[in-house]
Short mmCIF file of C-alpha atoms in Angstrom, two decimals:
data_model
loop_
_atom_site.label_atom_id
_atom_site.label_comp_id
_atom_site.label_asym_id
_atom_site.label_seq_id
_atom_site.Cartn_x
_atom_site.Cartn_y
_atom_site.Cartn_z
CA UNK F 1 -61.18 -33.10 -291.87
CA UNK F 2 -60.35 -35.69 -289.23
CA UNK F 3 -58.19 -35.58 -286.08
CA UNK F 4 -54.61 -37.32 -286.19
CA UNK F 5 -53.46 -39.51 -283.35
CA UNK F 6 -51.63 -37.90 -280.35
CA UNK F 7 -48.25 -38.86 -280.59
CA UNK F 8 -44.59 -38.23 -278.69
CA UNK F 9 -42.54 -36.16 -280.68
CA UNK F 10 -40.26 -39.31 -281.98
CA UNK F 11 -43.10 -40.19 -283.44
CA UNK F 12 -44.57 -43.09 -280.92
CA UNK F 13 -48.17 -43.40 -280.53
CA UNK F 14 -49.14 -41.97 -276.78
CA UNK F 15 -51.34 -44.08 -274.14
CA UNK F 16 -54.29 -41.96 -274.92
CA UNK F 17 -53.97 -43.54 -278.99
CA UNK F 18 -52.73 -47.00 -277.28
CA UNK F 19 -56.63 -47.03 -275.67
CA UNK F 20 -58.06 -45.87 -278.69
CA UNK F 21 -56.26 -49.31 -280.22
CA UNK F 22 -57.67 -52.04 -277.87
CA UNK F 23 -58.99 -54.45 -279.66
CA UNK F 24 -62.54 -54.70 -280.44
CA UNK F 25 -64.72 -57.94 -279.29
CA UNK F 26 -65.03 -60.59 -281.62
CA UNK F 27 -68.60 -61.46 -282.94
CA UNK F 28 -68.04 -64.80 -282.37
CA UNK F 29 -67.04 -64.04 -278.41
CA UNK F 30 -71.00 -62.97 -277.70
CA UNK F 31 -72.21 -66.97 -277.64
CA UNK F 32 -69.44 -67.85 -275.85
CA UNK F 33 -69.99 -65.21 -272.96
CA UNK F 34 -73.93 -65.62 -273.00
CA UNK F 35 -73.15 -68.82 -272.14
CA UNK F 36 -70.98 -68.38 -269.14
CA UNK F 37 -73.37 -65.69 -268.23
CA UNK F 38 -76.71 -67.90 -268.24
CA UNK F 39 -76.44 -69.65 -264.94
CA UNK F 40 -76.03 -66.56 -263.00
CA UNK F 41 -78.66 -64.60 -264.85
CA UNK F 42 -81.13 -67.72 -264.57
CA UNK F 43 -80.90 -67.53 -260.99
CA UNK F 44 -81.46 -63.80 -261.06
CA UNK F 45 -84.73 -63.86 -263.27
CA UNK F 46 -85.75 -67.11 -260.84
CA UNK F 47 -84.92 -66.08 -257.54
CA UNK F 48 -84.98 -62.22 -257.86
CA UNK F 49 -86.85 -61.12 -261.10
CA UNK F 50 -90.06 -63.02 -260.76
CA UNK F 51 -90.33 -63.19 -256.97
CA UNK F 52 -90.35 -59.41 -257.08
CA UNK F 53 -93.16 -58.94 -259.72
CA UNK F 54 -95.25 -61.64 -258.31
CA UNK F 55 -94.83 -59.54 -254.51
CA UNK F 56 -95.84 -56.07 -256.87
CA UNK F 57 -98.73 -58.19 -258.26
CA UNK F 58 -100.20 -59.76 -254.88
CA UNK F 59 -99.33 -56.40 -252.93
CA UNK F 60 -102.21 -54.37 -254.70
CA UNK F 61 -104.84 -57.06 -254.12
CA UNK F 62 -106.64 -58.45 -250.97
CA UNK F 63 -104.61 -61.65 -251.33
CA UNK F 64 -104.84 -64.28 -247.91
CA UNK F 65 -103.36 -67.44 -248.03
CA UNK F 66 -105.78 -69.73 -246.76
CA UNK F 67 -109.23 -67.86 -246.93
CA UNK F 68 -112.21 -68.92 -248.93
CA UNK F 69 -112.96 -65.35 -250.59
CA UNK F 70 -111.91 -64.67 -253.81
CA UNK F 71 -108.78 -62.02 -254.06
CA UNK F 72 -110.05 -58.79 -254.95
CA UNK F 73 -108.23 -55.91 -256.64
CA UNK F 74 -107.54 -53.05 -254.15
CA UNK F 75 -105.50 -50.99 -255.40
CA UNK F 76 -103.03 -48.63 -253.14
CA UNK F 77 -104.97 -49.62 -249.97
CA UNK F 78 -102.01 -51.92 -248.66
CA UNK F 79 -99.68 -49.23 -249.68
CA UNK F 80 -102.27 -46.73 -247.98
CA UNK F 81 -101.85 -48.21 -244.85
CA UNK F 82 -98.34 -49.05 -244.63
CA UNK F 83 -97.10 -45.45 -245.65
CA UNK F 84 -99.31 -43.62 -243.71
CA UNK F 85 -98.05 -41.34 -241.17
CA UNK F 86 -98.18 -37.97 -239.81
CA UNK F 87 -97.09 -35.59 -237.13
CA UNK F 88 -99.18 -34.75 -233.96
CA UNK F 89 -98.76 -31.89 -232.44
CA UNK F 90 -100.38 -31.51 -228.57
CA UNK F 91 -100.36 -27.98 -227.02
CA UNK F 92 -100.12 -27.72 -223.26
CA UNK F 93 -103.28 -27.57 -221.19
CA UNK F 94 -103.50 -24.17 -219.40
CA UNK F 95 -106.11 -23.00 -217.31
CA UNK F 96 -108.31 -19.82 -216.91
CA UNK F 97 -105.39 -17.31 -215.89
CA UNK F 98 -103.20 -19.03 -218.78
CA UNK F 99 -100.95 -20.88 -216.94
CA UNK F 100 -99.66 -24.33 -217.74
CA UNK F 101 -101.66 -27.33 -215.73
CA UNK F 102 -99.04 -29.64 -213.88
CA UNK F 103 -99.03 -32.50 -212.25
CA UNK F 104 -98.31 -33.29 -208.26
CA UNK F 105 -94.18 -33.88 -209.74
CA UNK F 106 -94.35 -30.22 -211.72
CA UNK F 107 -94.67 -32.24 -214.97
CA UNK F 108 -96.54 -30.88 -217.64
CA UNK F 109 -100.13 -32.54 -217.51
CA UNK F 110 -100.36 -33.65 -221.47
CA UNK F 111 -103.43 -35.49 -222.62
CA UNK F 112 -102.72 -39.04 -223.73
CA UNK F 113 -101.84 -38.97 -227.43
CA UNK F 114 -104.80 -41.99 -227.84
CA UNK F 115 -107.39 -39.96 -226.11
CA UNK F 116 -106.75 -37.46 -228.38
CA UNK F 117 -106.76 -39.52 -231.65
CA UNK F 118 -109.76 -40.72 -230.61
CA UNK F 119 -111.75 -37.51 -230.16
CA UNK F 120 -110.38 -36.40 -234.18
CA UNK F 121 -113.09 -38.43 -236.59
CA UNK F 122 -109.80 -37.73 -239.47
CA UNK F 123 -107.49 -39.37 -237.70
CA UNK F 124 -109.48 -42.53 -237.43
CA UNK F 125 -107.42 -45.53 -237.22
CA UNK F 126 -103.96 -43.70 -236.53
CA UNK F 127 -101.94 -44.83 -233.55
CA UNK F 128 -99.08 -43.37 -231.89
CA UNK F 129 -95.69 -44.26 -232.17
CA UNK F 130 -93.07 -42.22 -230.67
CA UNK F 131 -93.50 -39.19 -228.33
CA UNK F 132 -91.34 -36.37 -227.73
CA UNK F 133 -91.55 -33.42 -225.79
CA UNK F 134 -90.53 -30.06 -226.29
CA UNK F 135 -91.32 -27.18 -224.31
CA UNK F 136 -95.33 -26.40 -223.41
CA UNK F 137 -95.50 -29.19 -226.79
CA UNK F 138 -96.10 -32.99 -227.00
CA UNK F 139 -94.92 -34.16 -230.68
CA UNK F 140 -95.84 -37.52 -231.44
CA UNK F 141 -95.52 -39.41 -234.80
CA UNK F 142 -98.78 -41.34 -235.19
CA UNK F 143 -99.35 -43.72 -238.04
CA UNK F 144 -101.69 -46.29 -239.30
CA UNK F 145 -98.92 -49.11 -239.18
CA UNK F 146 -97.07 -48.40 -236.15
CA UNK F 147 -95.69 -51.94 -236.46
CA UNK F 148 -93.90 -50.44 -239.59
CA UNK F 149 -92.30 -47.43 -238.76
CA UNK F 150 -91.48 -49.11 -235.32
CA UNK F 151 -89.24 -51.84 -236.75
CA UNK F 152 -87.59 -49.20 -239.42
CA UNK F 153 -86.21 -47.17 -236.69
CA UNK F 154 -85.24 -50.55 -234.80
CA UNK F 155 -83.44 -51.62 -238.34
CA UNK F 156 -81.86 -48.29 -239.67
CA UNK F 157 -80.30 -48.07 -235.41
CA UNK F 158 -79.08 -51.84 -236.12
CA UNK F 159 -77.46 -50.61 -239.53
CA UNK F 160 -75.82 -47.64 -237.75
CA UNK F 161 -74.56 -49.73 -235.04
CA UNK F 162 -73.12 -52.84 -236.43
CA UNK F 163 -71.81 -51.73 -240.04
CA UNK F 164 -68.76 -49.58 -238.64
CA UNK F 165 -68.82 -51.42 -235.67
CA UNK F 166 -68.10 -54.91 -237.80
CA UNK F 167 -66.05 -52.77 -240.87
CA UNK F 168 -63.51 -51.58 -238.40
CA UNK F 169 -62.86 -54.80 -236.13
CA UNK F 170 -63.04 -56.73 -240.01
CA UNK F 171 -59.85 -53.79 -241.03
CA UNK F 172 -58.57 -54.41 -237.75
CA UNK F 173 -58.22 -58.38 -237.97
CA UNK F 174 -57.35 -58.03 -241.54
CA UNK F 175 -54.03 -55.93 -240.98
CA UNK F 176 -53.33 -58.34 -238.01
CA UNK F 177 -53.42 -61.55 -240.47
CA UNK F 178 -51.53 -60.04 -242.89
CA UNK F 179 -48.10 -59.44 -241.63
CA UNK F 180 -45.85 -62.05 -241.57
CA UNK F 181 -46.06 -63.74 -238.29
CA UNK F 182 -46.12 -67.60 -237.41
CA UNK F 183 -49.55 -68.87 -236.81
CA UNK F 184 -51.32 -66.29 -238.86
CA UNK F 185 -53.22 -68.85 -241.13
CA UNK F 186 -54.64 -70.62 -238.22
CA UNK F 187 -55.98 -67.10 -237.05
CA UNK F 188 -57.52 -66.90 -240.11
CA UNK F 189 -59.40 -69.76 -240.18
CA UNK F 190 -60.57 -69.30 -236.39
CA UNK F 191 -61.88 -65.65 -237.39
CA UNK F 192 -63.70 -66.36 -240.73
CA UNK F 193 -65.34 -69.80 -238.89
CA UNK F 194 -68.41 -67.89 -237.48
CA UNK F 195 -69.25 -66.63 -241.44
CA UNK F 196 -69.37 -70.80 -242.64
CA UNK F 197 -71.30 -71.48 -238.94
CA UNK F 198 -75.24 -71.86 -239.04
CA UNK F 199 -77.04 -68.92 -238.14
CA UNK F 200 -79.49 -70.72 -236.18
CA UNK F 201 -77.17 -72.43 -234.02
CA UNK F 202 -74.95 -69.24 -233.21
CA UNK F 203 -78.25 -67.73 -231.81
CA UNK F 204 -78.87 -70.17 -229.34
CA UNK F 205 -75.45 -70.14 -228.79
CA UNK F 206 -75.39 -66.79 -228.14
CA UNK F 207 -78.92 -66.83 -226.67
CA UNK F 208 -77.20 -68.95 -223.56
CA UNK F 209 -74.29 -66.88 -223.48
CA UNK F 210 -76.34 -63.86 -222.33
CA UNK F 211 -78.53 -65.84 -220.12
CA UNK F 212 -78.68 -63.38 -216.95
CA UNK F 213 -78.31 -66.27 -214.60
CA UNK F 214 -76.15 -68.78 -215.91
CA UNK F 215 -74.62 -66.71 -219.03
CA UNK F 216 -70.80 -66.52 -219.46
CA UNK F 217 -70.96 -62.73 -220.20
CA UNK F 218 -72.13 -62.06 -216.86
CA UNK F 219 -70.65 -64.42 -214.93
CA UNK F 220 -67.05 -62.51 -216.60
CA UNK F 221 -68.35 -59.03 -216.45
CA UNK F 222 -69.05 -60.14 -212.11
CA UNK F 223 -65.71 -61.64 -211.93
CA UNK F 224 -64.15 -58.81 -213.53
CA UNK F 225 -66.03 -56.21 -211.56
CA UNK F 226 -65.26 -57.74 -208.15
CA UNK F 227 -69.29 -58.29 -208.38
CA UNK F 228 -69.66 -54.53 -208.74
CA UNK F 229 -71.68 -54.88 -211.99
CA UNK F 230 -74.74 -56.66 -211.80
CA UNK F 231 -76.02 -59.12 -213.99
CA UNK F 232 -77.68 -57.98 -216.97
CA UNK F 233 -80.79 -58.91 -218.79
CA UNK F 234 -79.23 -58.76 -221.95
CA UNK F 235 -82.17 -59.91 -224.30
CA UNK F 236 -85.26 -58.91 -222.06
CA UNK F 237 -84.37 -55.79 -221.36
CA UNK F 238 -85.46 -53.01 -224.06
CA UNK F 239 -82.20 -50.86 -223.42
CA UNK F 240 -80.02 -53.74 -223.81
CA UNK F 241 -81.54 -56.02 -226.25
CA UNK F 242 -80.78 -54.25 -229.73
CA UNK F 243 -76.66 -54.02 -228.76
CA UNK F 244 -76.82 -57.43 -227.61
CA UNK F 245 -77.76 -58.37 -231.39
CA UNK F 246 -75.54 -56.16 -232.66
CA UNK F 247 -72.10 -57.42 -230.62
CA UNK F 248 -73.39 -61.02 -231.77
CA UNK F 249 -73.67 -59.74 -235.58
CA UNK F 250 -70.67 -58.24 -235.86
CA UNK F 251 -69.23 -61.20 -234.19
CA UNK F 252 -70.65 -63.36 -236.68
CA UNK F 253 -69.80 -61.36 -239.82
CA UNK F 254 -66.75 -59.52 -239.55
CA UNK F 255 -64.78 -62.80 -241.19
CA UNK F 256 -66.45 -62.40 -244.18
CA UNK F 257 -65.29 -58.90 -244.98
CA UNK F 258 -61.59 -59.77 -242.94
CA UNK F 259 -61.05 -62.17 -246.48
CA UNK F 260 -62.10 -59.22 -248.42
CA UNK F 261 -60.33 -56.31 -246.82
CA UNK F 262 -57.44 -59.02 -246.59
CA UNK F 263 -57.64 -59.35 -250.70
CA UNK F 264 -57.42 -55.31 -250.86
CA UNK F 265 -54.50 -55.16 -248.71
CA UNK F 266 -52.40 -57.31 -250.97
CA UNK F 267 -53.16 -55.86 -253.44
CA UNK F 268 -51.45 -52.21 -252.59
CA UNK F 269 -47.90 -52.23 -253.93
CA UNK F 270 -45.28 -52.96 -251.49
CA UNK F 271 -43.16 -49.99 -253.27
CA UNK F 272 -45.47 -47.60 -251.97
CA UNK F 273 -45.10 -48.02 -248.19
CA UNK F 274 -41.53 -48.32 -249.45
CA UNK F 275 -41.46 -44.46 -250.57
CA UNK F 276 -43.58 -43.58 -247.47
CA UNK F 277 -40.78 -44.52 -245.12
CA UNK F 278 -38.18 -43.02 -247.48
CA UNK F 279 -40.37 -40.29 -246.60
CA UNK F 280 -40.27 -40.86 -242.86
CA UNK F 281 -44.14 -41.80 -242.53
CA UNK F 282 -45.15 -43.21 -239.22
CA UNK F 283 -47.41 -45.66 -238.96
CA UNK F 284 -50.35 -43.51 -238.90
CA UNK F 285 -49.33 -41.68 -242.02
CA UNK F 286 -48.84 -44.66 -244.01
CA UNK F 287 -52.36 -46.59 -242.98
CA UNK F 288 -54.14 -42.76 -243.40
CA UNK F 289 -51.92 -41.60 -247.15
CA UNK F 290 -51.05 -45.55 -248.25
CA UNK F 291 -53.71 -47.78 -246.94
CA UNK F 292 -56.70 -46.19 -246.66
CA UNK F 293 -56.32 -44.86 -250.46
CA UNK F 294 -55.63 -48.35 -251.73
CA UNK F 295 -58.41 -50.14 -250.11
CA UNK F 296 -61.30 -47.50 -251.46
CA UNK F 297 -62.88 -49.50 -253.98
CA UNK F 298 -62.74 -52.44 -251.20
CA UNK F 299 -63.78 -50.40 -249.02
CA UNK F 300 -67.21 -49.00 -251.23
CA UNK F 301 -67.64 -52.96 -251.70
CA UNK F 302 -67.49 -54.17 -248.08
CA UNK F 303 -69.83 -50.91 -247.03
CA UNK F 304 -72.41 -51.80 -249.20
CA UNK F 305 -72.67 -54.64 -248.74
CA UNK F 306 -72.61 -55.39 -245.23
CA UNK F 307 -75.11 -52.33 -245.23
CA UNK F 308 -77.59 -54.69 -247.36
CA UNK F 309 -77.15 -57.68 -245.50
CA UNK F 310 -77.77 -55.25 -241.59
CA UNK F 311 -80.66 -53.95 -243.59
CA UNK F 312 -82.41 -57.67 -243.94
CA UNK F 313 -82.06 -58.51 -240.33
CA UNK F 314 -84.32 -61.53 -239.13
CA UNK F 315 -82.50 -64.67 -238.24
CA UNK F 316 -81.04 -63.80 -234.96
CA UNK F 317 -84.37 -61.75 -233.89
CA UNK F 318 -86.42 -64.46 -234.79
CA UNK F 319 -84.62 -66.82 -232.29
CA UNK F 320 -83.03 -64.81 -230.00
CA UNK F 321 -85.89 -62.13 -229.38
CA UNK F 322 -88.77 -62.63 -231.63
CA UNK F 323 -88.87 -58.96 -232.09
CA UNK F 324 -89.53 -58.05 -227.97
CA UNK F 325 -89.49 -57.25 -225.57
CA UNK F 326 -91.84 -54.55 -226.44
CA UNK F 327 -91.08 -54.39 -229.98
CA UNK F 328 -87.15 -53.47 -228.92
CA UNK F 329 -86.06 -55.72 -231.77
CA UNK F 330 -89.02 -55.88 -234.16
CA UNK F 331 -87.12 -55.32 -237.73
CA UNK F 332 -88.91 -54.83 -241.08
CA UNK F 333 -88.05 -58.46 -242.31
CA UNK F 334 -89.68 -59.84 -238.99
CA UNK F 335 -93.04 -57.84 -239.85
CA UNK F 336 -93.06 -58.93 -243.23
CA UNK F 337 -92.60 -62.79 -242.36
CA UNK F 338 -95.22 -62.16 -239.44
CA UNK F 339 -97.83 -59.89 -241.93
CA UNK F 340 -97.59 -62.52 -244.62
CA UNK F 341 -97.04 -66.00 -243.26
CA UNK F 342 -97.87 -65.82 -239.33
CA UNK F 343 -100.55 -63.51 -240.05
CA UNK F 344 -101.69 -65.11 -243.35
CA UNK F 345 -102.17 -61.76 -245.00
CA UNK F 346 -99.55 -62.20 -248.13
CA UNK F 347 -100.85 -59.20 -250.04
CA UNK F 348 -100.14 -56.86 -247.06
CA UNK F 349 -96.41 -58.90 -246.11
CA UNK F 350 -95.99 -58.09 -250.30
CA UNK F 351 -96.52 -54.39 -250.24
CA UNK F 352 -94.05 -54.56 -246.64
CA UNK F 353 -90.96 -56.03 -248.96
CA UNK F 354 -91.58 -54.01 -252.06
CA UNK F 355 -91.34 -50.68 -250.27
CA UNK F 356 -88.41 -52.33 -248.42
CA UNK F 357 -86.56 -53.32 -251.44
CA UNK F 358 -86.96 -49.64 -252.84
CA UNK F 359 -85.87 -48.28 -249.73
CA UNK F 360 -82.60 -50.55 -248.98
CA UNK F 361 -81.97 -49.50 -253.10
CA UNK F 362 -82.33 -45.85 -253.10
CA UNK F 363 -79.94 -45.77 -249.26
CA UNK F 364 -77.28 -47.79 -251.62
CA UNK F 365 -77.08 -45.71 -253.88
CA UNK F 366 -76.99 -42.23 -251.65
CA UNK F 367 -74.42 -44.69 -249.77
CA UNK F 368 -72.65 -45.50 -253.01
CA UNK F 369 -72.45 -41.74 -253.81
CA UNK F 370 -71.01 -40.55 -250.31
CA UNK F 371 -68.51 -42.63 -250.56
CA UNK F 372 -67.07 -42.19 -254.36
CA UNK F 373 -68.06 -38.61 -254.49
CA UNK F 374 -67.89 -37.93 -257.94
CA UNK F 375 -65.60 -40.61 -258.63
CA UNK F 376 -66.33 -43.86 -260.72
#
């Protein structure tokens, strides 16, 4: 017994059958599209595929670039010691009655979080990381890398900061270009400029406009203040240095997704904002039930991958800050290129970028998820 097509009751076939119809590939199309397909996937097996296994392969042995030892197999130690890390939990001292000791200021009087490391044989090698108090408690994330989890919180805060921050000014320009207004593709070309500039060159750039003496940012931020605000030490302070990165990224980048939110604006049908003022929308209600609903696949695009591309921060550290001051800007790409290169240890920089890879893939596809739900 088999089922009969779904059709409309004159007897036409339905859309459902008209899918079930498409026409099938021909055999003689695969040669044709393995061929168009080969350059890309060459450069993926080249550039991607092998430089991957060869970082697995080097990151479980002993590997140094220029030392006269043979390279050892050594298992999960590099993994060991990069992934290592552990709470530390540091009771108040109190004295013979019970009560809390306390400094001249009434502060609690904690022991230092290395003199207490140092007095626990098991937590040899551990060092401390962050500290945070609560109540009669000192809790302190220790690890054996503190380099490591140091520049992950530095990169995940970057992420946070700069991917709405250069999304929304990107929407923002994007709606500006496209109405019809004289001038608009000369805007376009000043605001997607930075994306085709040199890296290198916008962080000096950059590096002088923030200069605390001479920089144009102060010098307008005095003017503007009637010399109320004082100068800032943009880059070498460690409160300041991060968001000074992260204005100059989003600066740099938000062209880049302007063309592509630009792309997903044309390509919402004009009829639809049409009905929506037949339906007396306001401008809100058409960018929130029109706009926002056309651009979600855009959207999902430009959000991941501006995500990836925060995620491999190095460029602008490594020439504006070279990860200080005080570790402020340290990011995990910095510590890898230091570990393996600067620091000649390539099987440790190795095991840095594999767990890095796995962890900028698993937060694309939780990001991925969020933001389709449990659409495809």
């Amino acid at each position: 017994m088999t089922r009969s097509e779904p059709r409309h009751l004159d007897g036409a076939p339905t859309m459902a059958s008209a899918r079930v119809r498409q026409p099938r590939p021909r055999s003689s199309d695969g040669p044709a599209a393995l061929l168009m397909v080969a350059p890309a996937l060459l450069g993926l097996i080249l550039f991607v595929v092998i430089p991957f296994v060869l970082a697995v392969s080097l990151s479980f042995t002993n590997q140094r670039l220029l030392s006269p030892n043979p390279t050892e197999f050594v298992g999960l130690q590099n993994y060991t010691r990069l992934l290592s890390v552990r709470p530390l939990v540091i009771p108040a001292p109190r004295d013979a009655s019970g009560q809390v000791l306390r400094d001249e200021e009434g502060h609690i009087d904690f022991p230092r979080v290395r003199s207490v490391i140092r007095g626990n044989d098991r937590l040899d090698g551990y060092k401390d990381v962050l500290t945070l108090d609560v109540g009669t408690r000192r809790v302190a994330m220790i690890a054996r890398d503190p380099v490591f989890w140091r520049a992950l919180l530095n990169t995940l805060t970057f992420a946070l900061l700069v991917v709405p921050l250069q999304c929304g000014l990107a929407l923002l320009l994007a709606m500006l270009v496209n109405q019809k207004l004289p001038g608009v593709p000369f805007f376009r070309t000043v605001f997607f400029s930075p994306v085709v500039a040199s890296m290198v060159v916008l962080s000096i750039v950059w590096s002088f406009l923030y200069d605390r003496q001479f920089g144009l940012i102060n010098q307008l931020l005095t003017a503007a203040s009637f010399g109320r605000v004082a100068p800032i030490d943009w880059l070498g302070n460690p409160s300041t240095a991060m968001l000074a990165i992260v204005i100059m990224s989003a600066w740099q980048g938000m062209g880049f997704q302007m063309v592509i939110f630009l792309a997903g604006l044309q390509g919402i049908p004009q009829e639809l904002y049409e009905a929506a003022d037949l339906d007396g929308a306001n401008a809100w209600q058409r960018f929130r039930f029109v706009t926002l609903p056309g651009l979600r696949n855009t959207m999902v695009f430009v959000l991941t991958t501006t995500a990836i591309a925060a995620l491999g921060l190095f460029t602008q550290v490594d020439v504006m800050t070279q990860g200080g001051p005080n570790g402020a800007t340290t990011t995990i790409m910095l510590h890898a290129v230091r570990s393996g290169f600067r620091e000649q240890d390539i099987a440790y920089g190795s095991a840095i970028t594999v767990v890095f890879f796995l962890m900028i893939l698993m937060l694309a596809f939780i990001q991925r998820r969020l933001v389709l739900g449990g659409n495809k």
